[in-house]
CSV table of C-alpha atoms and ligand atoms in Angstrom, one decimal:
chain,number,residue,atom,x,y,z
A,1,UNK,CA,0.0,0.0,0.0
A,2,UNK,CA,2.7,2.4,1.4
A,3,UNK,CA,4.4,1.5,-2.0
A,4,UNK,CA,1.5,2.3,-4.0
A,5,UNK,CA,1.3,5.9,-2.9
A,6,UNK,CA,4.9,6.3,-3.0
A,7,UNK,CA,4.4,5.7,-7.0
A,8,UNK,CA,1.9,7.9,-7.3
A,9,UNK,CA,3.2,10.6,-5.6
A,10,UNK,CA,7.1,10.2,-7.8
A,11,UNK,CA,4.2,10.2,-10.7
A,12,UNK,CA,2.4,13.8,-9.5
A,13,UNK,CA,5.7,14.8,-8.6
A,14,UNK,CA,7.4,14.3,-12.2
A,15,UNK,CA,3.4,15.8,-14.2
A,16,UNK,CA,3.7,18.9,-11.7
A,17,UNK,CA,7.5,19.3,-12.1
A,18,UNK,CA,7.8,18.8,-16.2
A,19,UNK,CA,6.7,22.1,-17.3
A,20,UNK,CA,8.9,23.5,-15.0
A,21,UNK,CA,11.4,22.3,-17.0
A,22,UNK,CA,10.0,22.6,-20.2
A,23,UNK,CA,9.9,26.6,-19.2
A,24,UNK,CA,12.9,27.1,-16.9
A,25,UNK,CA,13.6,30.3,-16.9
A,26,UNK,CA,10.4,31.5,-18.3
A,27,UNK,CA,11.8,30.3,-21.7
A,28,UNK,CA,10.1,27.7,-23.6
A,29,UNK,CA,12.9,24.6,-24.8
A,30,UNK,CA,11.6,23.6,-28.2
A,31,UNK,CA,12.0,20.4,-29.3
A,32,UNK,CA,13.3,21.3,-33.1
A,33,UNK,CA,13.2,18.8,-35.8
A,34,UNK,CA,16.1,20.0,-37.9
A,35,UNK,CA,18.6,18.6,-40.3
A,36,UNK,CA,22.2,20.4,-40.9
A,37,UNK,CA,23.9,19.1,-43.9
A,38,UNK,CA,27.4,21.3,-44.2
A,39,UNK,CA,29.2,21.3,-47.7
A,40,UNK,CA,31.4,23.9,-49.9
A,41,UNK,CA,28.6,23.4,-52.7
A,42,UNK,CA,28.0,26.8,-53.9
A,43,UNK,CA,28.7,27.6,-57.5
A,44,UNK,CA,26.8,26.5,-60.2
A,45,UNK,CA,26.4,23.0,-60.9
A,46,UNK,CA,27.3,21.6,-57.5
A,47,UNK,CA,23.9,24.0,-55.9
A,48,UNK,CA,21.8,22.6,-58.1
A,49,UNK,CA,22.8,19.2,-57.6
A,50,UNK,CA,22.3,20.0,-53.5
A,51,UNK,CA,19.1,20.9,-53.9
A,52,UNK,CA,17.7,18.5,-55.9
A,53,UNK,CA,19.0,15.7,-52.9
A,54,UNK,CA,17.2,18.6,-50.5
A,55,UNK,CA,13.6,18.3,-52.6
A,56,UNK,CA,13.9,14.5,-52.3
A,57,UNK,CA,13.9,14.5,-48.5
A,58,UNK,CA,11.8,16.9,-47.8
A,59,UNK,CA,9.5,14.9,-50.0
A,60,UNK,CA,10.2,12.3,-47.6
A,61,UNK,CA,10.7,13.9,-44.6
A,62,UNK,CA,8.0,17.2,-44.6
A,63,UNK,CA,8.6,17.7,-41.1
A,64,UNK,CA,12.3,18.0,-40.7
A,65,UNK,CA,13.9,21.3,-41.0
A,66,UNK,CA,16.4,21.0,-43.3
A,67,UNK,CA,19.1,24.0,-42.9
A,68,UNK,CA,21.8,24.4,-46.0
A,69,UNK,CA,25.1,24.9,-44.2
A,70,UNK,CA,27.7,26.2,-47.0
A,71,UNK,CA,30.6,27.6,-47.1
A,72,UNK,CA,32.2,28.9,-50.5
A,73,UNK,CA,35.2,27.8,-51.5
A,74,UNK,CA,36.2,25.1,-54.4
A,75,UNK,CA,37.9,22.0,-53.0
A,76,UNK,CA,36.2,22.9,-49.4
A,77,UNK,CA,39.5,25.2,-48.4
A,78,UNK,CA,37.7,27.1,-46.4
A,79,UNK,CA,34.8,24.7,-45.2
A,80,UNK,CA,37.1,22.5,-43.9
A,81,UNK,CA,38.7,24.8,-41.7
A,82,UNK,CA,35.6,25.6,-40.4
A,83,UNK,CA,34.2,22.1,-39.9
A,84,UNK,CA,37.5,21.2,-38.2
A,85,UNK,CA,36.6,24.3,-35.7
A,86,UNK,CA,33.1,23.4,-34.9
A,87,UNK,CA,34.0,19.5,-34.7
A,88,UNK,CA,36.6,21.0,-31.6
A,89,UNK,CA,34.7,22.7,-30.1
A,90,UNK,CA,31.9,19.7,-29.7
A,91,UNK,CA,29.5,21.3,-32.3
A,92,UNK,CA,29.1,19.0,-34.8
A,93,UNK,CA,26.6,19.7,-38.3
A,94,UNK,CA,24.0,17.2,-38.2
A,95,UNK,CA,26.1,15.5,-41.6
A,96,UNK,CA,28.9,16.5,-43.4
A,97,UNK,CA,30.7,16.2,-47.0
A,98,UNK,CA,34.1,14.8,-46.8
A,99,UNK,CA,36.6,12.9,-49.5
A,100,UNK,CA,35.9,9.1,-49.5
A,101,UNK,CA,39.8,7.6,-48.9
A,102,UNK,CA,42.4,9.3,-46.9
A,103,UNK,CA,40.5,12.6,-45.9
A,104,UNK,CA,37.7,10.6,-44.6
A,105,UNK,CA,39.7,7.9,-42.5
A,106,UNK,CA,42.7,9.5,-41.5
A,107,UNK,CA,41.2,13.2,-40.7
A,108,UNK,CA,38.0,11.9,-39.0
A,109,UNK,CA,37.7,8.2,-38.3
A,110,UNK,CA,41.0,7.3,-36.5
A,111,UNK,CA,40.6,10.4,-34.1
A,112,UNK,CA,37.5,8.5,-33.0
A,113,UNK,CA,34.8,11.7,-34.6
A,114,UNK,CA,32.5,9.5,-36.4
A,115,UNK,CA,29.7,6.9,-35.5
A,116,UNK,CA,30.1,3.7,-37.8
A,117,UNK,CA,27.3,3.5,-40.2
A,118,UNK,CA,27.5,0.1,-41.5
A,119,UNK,CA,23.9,-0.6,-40.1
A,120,UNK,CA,22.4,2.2,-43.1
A,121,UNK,CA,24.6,0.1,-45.8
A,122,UNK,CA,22.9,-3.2,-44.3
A,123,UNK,CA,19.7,-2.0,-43.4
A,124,UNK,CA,19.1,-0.6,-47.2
A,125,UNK,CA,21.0,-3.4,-49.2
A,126,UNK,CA,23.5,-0.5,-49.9
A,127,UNK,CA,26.1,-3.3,-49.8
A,128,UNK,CA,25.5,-4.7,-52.6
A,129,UNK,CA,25.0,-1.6,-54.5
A,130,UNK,CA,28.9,-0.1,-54.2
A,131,UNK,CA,32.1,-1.4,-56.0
A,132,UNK,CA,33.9,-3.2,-53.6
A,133,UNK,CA,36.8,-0.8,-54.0
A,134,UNK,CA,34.7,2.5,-53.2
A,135,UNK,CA,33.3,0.2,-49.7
A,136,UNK,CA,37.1,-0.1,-49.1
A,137,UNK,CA,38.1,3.4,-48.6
A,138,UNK,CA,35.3,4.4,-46.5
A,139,UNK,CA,36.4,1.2,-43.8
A,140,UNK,CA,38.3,1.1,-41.4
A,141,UNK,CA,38.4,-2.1,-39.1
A,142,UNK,CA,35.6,-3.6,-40.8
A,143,UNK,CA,32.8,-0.8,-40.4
A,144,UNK,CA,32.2,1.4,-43.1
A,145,UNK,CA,32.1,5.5,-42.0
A,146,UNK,CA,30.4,7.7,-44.8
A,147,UNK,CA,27.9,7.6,-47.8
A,148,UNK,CA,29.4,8.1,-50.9
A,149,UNK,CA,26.7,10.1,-53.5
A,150,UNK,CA,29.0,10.1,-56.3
A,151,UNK,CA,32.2,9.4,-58.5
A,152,UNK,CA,34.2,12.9,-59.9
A,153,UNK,CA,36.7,12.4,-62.3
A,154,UNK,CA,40.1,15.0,-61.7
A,155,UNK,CA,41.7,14.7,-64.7
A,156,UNK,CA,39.5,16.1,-67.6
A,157,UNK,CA,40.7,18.2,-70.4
A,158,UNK,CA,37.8,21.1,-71.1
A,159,UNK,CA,37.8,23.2,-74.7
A,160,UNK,CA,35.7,25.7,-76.1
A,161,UNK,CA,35.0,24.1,-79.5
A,162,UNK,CA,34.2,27.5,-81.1
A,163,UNK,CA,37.9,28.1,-80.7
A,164,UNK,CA,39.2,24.8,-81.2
A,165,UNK,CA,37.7,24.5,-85.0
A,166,UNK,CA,38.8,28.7,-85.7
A,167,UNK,CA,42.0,27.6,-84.8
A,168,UNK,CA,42.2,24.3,-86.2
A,169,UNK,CA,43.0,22.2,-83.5
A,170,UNK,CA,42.5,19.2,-81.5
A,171,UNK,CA,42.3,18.1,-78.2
A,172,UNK,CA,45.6,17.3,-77.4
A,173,UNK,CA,46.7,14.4,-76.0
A,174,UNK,CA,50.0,14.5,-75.0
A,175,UNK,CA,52.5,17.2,-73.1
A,176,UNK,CA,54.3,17.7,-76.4
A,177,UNK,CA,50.8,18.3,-78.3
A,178,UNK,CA,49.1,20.4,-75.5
A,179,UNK,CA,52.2,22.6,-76.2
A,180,UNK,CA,52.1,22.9,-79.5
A,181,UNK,CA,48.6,23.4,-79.6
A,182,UNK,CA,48.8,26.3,-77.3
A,183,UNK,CA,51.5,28.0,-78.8
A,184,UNK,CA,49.5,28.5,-81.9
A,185,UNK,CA,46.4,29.7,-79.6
A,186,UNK,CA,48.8,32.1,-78.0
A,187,UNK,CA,49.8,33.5,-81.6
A,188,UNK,CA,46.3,34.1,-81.9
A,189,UNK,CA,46.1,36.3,-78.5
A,190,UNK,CA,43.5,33.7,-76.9
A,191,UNK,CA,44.8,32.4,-73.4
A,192,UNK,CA,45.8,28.9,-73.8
A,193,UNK,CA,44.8,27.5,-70.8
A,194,UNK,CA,42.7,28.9,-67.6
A,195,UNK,CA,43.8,28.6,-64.4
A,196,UNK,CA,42.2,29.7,-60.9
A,197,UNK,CA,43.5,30.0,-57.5
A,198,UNK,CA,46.0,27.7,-55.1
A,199,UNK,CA,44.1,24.3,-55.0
A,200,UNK,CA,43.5,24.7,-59.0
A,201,UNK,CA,47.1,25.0,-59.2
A,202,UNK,CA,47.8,21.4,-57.3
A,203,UNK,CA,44.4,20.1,-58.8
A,204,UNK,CA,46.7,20.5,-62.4
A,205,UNK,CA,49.5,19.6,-60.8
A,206,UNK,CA,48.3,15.9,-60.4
A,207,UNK,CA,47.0,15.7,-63.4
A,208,UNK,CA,50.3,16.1,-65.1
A,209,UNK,CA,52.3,14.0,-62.7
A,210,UNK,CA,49.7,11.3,-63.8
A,211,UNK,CA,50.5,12.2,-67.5
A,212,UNK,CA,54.3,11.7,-66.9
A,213,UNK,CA,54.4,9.2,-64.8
A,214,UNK,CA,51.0,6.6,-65.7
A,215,UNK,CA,48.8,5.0,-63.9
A,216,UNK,CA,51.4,2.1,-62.2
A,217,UNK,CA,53.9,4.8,-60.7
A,218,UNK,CA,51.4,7.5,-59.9
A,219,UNK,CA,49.8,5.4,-57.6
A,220,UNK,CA,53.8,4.5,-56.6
A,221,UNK,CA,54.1,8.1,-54.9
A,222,UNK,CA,51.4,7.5,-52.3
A,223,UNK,CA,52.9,4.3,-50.9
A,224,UNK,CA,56.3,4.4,-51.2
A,225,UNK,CA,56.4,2.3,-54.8
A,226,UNK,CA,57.6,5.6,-56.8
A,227,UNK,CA,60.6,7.5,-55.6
A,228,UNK,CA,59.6,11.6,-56.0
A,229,UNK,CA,62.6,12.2,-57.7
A,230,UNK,CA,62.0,9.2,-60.6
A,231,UNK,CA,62.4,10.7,-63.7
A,232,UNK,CA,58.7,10.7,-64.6
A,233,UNK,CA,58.3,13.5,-61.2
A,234,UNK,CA,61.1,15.8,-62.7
A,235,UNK,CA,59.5,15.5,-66.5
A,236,UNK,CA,56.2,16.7,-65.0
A,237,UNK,CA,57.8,19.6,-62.4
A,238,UNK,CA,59.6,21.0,-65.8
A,239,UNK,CA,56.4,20.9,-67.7
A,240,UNK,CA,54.7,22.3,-65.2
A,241,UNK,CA,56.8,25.2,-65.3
A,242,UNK,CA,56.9,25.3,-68.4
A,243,UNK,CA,52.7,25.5,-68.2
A,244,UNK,CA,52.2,28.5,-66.0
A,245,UNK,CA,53.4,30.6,-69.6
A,246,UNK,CA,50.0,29.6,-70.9
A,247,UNK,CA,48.0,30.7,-68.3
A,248,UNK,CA,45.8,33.7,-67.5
A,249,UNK,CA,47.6,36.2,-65.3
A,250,UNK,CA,45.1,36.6,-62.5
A,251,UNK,CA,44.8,33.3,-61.8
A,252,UNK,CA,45.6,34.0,-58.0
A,253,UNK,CA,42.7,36.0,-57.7
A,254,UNK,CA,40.1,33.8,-59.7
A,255,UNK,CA,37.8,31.1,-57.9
A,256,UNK,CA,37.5,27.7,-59.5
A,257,UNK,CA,34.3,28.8,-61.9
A,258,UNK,CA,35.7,31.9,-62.4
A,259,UNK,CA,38.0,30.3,-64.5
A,260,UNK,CA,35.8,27.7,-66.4
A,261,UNK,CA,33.9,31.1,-67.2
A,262,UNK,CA,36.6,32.1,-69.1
A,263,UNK,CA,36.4,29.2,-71.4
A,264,UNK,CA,32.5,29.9,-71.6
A,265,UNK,CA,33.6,33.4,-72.9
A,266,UNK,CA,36.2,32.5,-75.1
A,267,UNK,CA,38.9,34.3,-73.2
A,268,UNK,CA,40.6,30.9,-72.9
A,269,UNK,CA,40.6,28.0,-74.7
A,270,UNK,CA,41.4,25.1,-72.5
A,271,UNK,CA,40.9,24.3,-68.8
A,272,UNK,CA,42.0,21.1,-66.5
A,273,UNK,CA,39.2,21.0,-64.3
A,274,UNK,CA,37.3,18.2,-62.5
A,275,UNK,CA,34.3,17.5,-64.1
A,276,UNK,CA,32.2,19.6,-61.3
A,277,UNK,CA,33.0,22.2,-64.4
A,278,UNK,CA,30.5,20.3,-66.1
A,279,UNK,CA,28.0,21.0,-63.9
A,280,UNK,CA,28.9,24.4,-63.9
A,281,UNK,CA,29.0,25.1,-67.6
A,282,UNK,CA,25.4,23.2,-67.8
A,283,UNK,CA,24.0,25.5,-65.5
A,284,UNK,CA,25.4,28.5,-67.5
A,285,UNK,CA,22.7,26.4,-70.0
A,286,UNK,CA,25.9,25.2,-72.0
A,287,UNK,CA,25.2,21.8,-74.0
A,288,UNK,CA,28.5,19.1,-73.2
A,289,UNK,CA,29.7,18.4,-76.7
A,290,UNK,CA,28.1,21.7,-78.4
A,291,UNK,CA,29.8,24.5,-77.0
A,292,UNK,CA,32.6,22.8,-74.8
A,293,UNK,CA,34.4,19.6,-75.5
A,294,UNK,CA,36.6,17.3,-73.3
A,295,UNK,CA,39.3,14.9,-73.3
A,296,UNK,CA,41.5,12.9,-70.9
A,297,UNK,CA,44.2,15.8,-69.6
A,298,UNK,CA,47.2,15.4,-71.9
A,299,UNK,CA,48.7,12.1,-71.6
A,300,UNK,CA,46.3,10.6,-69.3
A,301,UNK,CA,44.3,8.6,-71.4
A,302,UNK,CA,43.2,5.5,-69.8
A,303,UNK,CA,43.3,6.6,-66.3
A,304,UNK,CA,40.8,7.8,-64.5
A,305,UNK,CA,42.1,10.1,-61.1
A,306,UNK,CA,39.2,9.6,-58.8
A,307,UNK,CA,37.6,11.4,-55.8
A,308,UNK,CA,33.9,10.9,-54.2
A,309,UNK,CA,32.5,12.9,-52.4
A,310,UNK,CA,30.2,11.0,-49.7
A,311,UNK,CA,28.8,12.3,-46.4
A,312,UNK,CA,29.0,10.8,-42.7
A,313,UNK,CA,27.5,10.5,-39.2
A,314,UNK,CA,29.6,12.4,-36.7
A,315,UNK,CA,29.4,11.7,-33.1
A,316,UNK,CA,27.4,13.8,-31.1
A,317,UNK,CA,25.0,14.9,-34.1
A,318,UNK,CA,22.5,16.9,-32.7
A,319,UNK,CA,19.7,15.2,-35.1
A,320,UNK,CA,21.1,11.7,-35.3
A,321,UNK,CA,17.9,10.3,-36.4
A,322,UNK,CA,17.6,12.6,-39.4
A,323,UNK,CA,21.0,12.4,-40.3
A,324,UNK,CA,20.3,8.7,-40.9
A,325,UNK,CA,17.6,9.8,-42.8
A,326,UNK,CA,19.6,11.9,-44.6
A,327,UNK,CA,22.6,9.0,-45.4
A,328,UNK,CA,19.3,6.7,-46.5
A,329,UNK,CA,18.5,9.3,-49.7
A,330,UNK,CA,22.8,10.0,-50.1
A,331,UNK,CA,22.9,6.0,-51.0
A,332,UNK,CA,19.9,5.5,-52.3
A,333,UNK,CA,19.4,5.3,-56.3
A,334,UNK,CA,16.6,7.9,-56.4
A,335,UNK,CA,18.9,10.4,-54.5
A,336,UNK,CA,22.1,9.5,-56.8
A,337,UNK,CA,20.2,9.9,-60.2
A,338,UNK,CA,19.0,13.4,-58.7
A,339,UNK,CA,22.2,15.0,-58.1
A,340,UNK,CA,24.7,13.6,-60.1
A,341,UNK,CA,23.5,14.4,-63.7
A,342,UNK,CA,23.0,18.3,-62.3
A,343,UNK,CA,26.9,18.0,-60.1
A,344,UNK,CA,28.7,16.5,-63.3
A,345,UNK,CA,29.4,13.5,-61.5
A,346,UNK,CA,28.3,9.8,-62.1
A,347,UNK,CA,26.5,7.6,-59.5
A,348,UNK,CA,29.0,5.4,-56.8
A,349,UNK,CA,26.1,2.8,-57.1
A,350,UNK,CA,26.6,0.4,-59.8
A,351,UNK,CA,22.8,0.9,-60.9
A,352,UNK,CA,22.5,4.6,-61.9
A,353,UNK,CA,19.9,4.5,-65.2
A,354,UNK,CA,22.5,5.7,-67.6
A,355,UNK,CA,19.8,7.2,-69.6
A,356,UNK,CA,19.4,10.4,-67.4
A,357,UNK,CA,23.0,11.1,-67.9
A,358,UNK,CA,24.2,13.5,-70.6
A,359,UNK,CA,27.2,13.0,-73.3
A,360,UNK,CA,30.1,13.6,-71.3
A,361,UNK,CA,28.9,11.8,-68.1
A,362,UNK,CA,27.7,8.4,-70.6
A,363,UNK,CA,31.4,8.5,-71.1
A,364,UNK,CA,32.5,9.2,-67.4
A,365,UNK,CA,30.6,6.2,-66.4
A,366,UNK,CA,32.2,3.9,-69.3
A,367,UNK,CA,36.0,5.1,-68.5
A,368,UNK,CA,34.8,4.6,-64.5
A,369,UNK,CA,34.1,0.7,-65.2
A,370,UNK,CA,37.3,0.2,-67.9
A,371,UNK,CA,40.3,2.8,-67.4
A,372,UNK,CA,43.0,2.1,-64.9
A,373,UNK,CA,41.8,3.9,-61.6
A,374,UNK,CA,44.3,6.4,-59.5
A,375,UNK,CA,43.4,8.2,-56.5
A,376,UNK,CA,43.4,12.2,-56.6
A,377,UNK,CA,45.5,13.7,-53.7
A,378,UNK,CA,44.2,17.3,-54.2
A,379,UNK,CA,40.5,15.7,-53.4
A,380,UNK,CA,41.3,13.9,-50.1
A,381,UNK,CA,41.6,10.1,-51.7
A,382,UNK,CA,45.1,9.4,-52.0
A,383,UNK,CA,46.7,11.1,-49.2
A,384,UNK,CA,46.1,12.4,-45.4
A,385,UNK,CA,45.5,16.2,-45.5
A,386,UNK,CA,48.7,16.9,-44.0
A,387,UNK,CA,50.4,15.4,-46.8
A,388,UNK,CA,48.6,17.4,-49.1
A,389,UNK,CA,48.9,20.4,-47.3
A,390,UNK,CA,52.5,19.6,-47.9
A,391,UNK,CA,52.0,18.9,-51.3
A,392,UNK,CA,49.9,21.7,-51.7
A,393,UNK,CA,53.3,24.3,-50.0
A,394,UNK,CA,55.0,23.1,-52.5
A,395,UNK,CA,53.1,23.7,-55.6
A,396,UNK,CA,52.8,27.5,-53.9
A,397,UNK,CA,56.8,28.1,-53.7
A,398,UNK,CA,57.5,25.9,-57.2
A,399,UNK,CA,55.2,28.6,-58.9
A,400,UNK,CA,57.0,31.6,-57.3
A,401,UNK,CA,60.5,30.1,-57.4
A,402,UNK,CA,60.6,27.7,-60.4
A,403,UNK,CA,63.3,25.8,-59.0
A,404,UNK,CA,62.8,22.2,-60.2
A,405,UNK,CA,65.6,20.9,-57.6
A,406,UNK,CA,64.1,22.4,-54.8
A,407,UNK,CA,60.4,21.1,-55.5
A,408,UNK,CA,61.6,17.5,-56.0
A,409,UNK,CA,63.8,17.9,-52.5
A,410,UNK,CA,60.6,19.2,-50.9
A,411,UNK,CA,58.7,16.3,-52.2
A,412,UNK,CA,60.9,13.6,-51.2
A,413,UNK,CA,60.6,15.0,-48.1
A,414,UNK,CA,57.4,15.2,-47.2
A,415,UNK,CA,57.2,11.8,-48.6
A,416,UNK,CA,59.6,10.4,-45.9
A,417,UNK,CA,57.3,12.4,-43.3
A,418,UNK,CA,54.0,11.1,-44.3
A,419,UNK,CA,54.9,7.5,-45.4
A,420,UNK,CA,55.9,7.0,-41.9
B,1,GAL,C1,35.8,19.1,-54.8
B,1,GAL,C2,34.5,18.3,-54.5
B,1,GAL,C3,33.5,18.6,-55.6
B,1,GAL,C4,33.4,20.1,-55.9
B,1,GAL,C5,34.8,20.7,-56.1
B,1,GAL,C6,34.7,22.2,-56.3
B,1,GAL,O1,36.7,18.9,-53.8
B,1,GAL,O2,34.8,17.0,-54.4
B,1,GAL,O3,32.3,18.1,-55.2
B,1,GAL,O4,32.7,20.6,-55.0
B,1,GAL,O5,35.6,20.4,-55.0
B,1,GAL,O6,34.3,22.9,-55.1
């Protein structure tokens, strides 16, 4: 009996005290039903490709909240640094883009920030869905860690036909060609090839490395199988040098699109951009294969430098729940086929119904499944950040400097640092 009323009074106790904690402090605590996503998706192209993932959940998911965390910035240079602040200071977005590979595991994972999602991949047959190879570089001890939405290829070769056919010339395919082709555009007053600020600089950068060295000993530099002063690293330093004469002069000051706008308005001729510029020239309401063309960068054909970007459950998400909601639509085949035909990317699930994909990304998605695949360091998949940070140091003082000698020293070095 005694215990009976004890019960009921805990019970009156708990109804009469609730709203006092519900107001404390004469302020009503909401209960919000909110989603963060946090990306560098901004420009053309990639915003479009945002939103249409955005309309599919909020199909889905009418009551959530869904709040559109960007920061600008190509490559995420200045996200990141704000991601990395917020993650320190315990205030985690709800999800976040990251680089499938290095960026994702080595950045994130081993320091313990993320929840292991490899209940969503089971839970939605996601598993069978993914190459085997993009499951491997979002594991790590047997749980997987983010969502990948797509595949981005690094080393693509844009052209403004217009130009190409005045001047009577084709997409070149090899460092000796690209030269001579932009000589002659240069004798014609047009600017050879656009360039934007620091990342675009290291973004080329790995695309000739890949051209000088191939596939095999590419892949050598981020393991230890390729020595950074083999021949092939020296050819490409020298031609990269010899590159930055064919360039725009305010690249410094240009962001990523600013420079594929160039190409749209026939200032320059040429741009080696990853194919997010395809997303970006669509939206300008350019047709792929009418106004702009592409090719493998020169010398690259047959290898496709990957990235992917894919998005993950951090600890401590305020709105776990519809983050997981959120990871269902990044994997799902309905979210993919929304995104990736506007982002100029090509599904990471095997399934994607080819037939919403334009020209170019038809072709993206038949050199994904038979070229030789290398990882881009500029894009998180080959490398830890530090490493590219290092890489990325380097690049900056070879362009003021132009000392060949010094920029293969500085690479060997950071080599021996990160391999360790
Ligand atoms: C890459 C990213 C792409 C695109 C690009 C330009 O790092 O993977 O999705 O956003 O930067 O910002």
């Amino acid at each position: 009996m005694k215990s009976i009323k004890t019960s009921i009074l805990l019970v009156l106790t708990v109804l009469l005290l609730t709203p006092a904690i519900l107001f404390a402090g004469g302020k009503k605590e909401e209960v919000k039903n909110e989603l963060e996503i946090f990306s560098w998706w901004t420009a053309g192209g990639e915003a479009e490709g945002l939103e249409a993932m955005r309309e599919i959940f909020e199909a889905k998911y009418p009551d959530v909240e869904f709040i559109n965390a960007t920061v600008a910035g190509g490559a995420g240079v200045n996200a990141k640094a704000v991601l990395k602040t917020r993650m320190q200071g315990g205030d985690p977005p709800d999800s976040f883009q990251v680089h499938a590979g290095h960026e994702l595991i080595d950045t994130w994972v081993v320091a313990g920030k993320m929840e292991p999602i490899t209940f969503i991949f089971k839970e939605n047959n996601f598993l069978n869905a993914y190459p085997k190879d993009v499951i491997d570089i979002i594991s790590y001890k047997g749980e997987i860690y983010s969502v990948p939405v797509n595949i981005h290829r690094s080393n693509v070769l844009w052209y403004n036909k217009q130009i190409f056919a005045d001047a009577g010339i084709t997409p070149p395919d090899s460092l000796e060609s690209f030269f001579a082709a932009a000589e002659k555009l240069s004798g014609k007053g047009i600017i050879p090839l656009a360039l934007a600020e620091a990342w675009t600089n290291s973004h080329l950068f790995e695309s000739v490395l890949l051209g000088a060295l191939g596939p095999g000993k590419y892949k050598g530099l981020w393991n230890g199988g390729t020595a950074w002063d083999d021949p092939g690293v020296i050819a490409a330093v020298e031609a990269f040098i010899n590159i930055l004469d064919y360039v725009n002069s305010d690249f410094s000051a240009l962001a990523w699109e600013a420079a594929a706008q160039y190409v749209i308005d026939g200032k320059a001729a040429m741009y080696i951009m990853g194919d997010w510029a395809e997303g970006y020239f669509k939206s300008k309401g350019l047709t792929p294969g009418k106004e702009f063309g592409w090719a493998p960068s020169p010398g690259t054909a047959g290898s496709f430098l990957m990235l992917s970007d894919s998005f993950g459950l951090p600890r401590g998400a305020p709105n776990r729940e519809n983050a997981i909601k959120w990871l269902t639509v990044c994997g799902s085949k309905e979210g993919q086929d929304a995104f990736n035909p506007k982002k100029g990317s090509i599904p990471s699930r095997t399934d994607g119904n080819k037939s919403l994909y334009d020209a170019y990304l038809k072709s993206a998605m038949d050199d994904w499944t038979s070229n030789t695949i290398v990882p881009s360091v500029m894009h998180g998949a080959a490398a830890s950040e530090g490493w590219m940070e290092d890489y990325n140091n380097i690049i900056t003082i070879l362009i003021v400097e132009k000392n060949v000698d010094q920029a293969v020293k500085a690479f060997l070095k950071a080599a021996a640092k990160n391999l360790k």
